[in-house]
Short mmCIF file of C-alpha atoms in Angstrom, two decimals:
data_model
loop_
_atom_site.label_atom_id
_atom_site.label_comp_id
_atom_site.label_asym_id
_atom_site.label_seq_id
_atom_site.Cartn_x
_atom_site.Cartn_y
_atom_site.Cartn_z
CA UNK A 299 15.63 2.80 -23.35
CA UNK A 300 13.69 1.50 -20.60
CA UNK A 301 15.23 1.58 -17.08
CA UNK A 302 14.77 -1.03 -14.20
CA UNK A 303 14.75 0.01 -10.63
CA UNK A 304 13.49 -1.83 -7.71
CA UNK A 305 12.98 -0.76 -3.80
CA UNK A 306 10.22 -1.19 -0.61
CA UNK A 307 6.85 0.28 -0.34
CA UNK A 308 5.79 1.48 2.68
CA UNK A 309 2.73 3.45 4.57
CA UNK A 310 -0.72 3.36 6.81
CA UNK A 311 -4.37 3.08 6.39
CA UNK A 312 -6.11 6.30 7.60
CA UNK A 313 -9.01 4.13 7.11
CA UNK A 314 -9.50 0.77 6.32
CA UNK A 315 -12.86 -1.87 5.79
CA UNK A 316 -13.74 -5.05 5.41
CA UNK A 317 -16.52 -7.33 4.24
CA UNK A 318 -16.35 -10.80 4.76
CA UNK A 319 -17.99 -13.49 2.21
CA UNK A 320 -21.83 -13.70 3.77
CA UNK A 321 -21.94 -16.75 5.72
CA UNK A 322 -25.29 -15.90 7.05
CA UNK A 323 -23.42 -16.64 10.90
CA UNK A 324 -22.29 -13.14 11.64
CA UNK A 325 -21.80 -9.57 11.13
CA UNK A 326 -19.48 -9.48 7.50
CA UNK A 327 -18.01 -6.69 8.17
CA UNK A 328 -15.03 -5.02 9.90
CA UNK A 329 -12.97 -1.72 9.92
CA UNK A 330 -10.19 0.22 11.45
CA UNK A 331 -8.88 4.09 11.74
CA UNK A 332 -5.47 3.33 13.67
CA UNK A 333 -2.44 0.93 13.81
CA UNK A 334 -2.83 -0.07 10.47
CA UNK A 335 0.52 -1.02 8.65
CA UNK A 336 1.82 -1.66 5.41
CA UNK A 337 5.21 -3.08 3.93
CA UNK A 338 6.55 -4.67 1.06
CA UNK A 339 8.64 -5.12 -2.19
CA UNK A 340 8.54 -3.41 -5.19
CA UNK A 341 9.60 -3.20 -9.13
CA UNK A 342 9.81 -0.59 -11.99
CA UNK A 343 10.88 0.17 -15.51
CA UNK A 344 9.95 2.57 -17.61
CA UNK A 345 11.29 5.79 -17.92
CA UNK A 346 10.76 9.39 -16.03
CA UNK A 347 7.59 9.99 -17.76
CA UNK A 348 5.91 6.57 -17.45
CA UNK A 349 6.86 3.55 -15.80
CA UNK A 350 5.12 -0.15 -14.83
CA UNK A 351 5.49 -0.94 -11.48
CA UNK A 352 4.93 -4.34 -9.87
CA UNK A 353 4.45 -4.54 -5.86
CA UNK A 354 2.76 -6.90 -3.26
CA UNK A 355 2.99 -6.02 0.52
CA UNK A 356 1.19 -6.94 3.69
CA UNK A 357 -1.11 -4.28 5.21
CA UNK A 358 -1.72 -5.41 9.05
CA UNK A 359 -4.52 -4.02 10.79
CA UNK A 360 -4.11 -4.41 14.73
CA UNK A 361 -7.35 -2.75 15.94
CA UNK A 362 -9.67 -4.21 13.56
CA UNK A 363 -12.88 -4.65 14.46
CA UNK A 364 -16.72 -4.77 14.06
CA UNK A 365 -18.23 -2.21 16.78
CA UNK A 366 -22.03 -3.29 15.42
CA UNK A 367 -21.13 -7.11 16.24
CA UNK A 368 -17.81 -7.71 17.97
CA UNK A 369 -16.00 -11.24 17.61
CA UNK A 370 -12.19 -10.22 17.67
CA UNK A 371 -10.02 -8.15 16.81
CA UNK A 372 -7.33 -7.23 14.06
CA UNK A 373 -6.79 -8.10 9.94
CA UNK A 374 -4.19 -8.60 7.27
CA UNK A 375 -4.56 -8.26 3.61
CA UNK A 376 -1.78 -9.06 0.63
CA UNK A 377 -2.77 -6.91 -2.16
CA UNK A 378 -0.27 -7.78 -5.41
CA UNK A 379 -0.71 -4.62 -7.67
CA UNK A 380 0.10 -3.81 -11.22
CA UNK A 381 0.49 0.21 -11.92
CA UNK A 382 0.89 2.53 -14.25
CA UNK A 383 2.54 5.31 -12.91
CA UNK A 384 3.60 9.11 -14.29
CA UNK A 385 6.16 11.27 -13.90
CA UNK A 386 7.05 12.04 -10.26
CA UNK A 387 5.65 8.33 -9.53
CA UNK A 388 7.62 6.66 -12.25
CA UNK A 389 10.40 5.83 -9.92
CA UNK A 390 12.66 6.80 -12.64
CA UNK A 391 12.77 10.89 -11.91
CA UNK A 392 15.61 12.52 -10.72
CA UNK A 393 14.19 16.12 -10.13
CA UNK A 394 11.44 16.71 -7.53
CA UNK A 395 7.74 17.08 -8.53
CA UNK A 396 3.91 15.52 -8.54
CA UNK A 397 2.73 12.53 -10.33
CA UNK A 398 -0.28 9.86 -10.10
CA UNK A 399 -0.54 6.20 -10.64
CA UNK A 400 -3.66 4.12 -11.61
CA UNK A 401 -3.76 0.34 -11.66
CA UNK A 402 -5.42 -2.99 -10.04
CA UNK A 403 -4.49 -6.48 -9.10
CA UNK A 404 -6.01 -9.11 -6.57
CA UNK A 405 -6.08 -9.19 -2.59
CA UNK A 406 -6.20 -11.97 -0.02
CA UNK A 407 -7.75 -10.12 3.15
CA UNK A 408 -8.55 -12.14 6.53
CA UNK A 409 -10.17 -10.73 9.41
CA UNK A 410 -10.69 -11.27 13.37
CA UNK A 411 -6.84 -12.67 13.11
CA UNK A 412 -7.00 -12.67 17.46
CA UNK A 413 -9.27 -13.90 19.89
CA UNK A 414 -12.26 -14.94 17.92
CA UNK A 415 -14.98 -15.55 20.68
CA UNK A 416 -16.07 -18.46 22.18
CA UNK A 417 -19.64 -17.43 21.15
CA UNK A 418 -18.87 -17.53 17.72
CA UNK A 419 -16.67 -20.04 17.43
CA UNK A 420 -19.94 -22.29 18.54
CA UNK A 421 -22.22 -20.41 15.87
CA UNK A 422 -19.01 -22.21 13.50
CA UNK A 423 -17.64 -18.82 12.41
CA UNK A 424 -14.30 -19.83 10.82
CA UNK A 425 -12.63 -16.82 8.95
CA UNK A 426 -10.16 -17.69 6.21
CA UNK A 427 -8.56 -15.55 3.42
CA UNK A 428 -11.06 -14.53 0.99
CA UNK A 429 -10.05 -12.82 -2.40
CA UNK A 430 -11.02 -9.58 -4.05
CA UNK A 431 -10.41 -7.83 -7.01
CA UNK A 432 -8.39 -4.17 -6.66
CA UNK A 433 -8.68 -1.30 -8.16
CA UNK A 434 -5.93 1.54 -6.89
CA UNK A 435 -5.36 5.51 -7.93
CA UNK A 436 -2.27 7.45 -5.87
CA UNK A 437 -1.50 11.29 -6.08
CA UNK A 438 1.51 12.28 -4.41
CA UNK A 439 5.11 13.44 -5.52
CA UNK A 440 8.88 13.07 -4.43
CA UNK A 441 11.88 12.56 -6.75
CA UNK A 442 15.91 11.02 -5.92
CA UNK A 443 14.51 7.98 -4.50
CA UNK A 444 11.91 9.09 -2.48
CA UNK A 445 8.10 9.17 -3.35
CA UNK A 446 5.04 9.69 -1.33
CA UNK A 447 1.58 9.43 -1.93
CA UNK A 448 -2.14 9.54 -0.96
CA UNK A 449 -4.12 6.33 -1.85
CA UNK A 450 -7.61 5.02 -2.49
CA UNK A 451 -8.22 1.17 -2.73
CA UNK A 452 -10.94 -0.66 -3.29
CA UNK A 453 -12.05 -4.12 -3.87
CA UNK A 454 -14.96 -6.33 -4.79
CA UNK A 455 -15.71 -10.34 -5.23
CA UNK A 456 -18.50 -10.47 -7.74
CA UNK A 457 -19.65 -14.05 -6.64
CA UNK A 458 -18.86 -14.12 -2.85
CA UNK A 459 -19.87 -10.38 -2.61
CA UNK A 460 -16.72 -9.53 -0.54
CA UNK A 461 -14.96 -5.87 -0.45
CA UNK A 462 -12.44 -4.13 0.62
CA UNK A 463 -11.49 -0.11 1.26
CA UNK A 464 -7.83 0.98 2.14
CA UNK A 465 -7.49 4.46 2.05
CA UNK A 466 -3.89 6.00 3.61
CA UNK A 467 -0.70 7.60 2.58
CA UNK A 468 2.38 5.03 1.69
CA UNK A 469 6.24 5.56 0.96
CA UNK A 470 8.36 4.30 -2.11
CA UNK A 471 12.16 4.18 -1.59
CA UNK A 472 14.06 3.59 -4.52
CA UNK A 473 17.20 1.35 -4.12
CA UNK A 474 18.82 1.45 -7.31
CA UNK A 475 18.56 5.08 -8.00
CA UNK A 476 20.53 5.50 -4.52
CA UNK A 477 23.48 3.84 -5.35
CA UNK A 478 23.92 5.28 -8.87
CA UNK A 479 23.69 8.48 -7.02
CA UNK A 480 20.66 10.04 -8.10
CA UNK A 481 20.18 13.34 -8.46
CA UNK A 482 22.42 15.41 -5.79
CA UNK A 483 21.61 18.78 -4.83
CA UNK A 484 23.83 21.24 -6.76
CA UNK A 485 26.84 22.60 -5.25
CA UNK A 486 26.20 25.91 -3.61
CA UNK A 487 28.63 28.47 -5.54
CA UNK A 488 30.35 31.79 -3.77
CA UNK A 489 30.13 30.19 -0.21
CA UNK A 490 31.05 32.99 2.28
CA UNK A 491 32.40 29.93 4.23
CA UNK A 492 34.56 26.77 3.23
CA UNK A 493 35.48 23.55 5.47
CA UNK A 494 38.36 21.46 4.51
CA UNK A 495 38.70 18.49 6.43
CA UNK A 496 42.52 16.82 6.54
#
C-alpha cells in the first residue's frame, strides 16, 4: 500500500544562470556561483522503492549578475517540480543508501531583483517573471528522514527563447517518518558500560 509522507526541501546553487526573454534592450543574461538559496515544501507517496514526489520552493540568488553588461544585481526563481524518485530518494526508506530522481515541471525566474540602473531603466528595461519549462535529475542518498543530493536543472521557453541552469546540492527532511520513529539505530548489545538515570 502506498505511503504518504510530507517534509521541506532545502539546498544551494553551486552555479546558477539565467536568460532573460530577448528584448533586444540589454544583455539577456545573468548568473551566479555564491549566496544562492533554496527552500520549500514538499510531498511523497509511494513506497521504499519508488515514490512521486511533489515540491515547489524559492531559490534566491543574492549576487546575481551579468559581468558582460551589468544592470543590477540578484534573482529568484519558483520552480514547482513533479519527480519520480528511487529507492534511497523515495522518502519512504528506512535503512541508509543511494538513490536518483528524474522529473520536470515549470519555473517563474526574475532577474536584476535590486538596483536596476538608471541607465537602463531609460533604455525601458523592465524585468518581470518569465516562465520556463524544467527538466531535473538528482543522485544522492540518505535514509530515516534525511536525504541529500546533487542536482542538475535546466530550463527552456520555446517561444520567448528563455533558460535557465541550477546546478547545486539540496536537503530533504522528512516530517512524518520522524514522528513515527523511523528507523532507530539498533541497540548496541554486551555494553562494557551501562547508565541508569533515576
Amino acid at each position: 500500500m502506498a505511503q504518504f509522507e510530507f517534509g521541506y526541501t532545502s539546498g544551494f546553487d553551486l552555479y546558477q544562470r539565467y536568460k532573460n526573454p530577448v528584448d533586444d534592450l540589454a544583455y539577456p543574461g545573468a548568473g551566479n556561483a555564491i549566496l544562492s538559496l533554496n527552500a520549500g515544501p514538499k510531498l511523497w507517496i509511494g513506497s521504499p522503492k519508488i515514490s512521486l514526489s511533489l515540491e515547489a520552493h524559492a531559490n534566491l540568488g543574492l549576487l546575481t549578475l551579468s559581468l558582460k553588461d551589468y544592470k543590477g544585481l540578484g534573482s529568484v526563481s519558483f520552480p514547482m517540480l513533479a519527480k519520480i524518485n528511487f529507492n534511497a530518494l523515495s522518502g519512504m526508506t528506512k535503512d541508509f543508501g543511494a538513490g536518483w530522481a528524474i522529473g520536470g515541471g515549470i519555473a517563474y525566474t526574475r532577474t536584476e531583483l535590486f538596483y536596476l540602473s538608471e541607465k537602463y531603466k531609460d533604455l525601458g528595461v523592465n524585468r518581470t517573471f518569465y516562465p520556463t519549462y524544467i527538466a531535473e535529475i538528482n543522485f544522492g542518498g540518505g535514509g530515516y528522514a534525511n536525504i541529500g543530493y546533487f542536482y542538475v536543472r535546466y530550463g527552456y521557453h520555446f517561444d520567448t527563447k528563455a533558460s535557465l541552469l541550477n546546478i547545486g546540492i539540496m536537503s530533504d527532511k522528512v516530517f512524518s517518518s520522524q514522528r513515527r520513529g523511523g528507523a532507530q539505530p539498533e541497540p548496541m548489545e554486551n555494553s562494557a558500560v551501562n547508565f541508569t538515570m533515576y
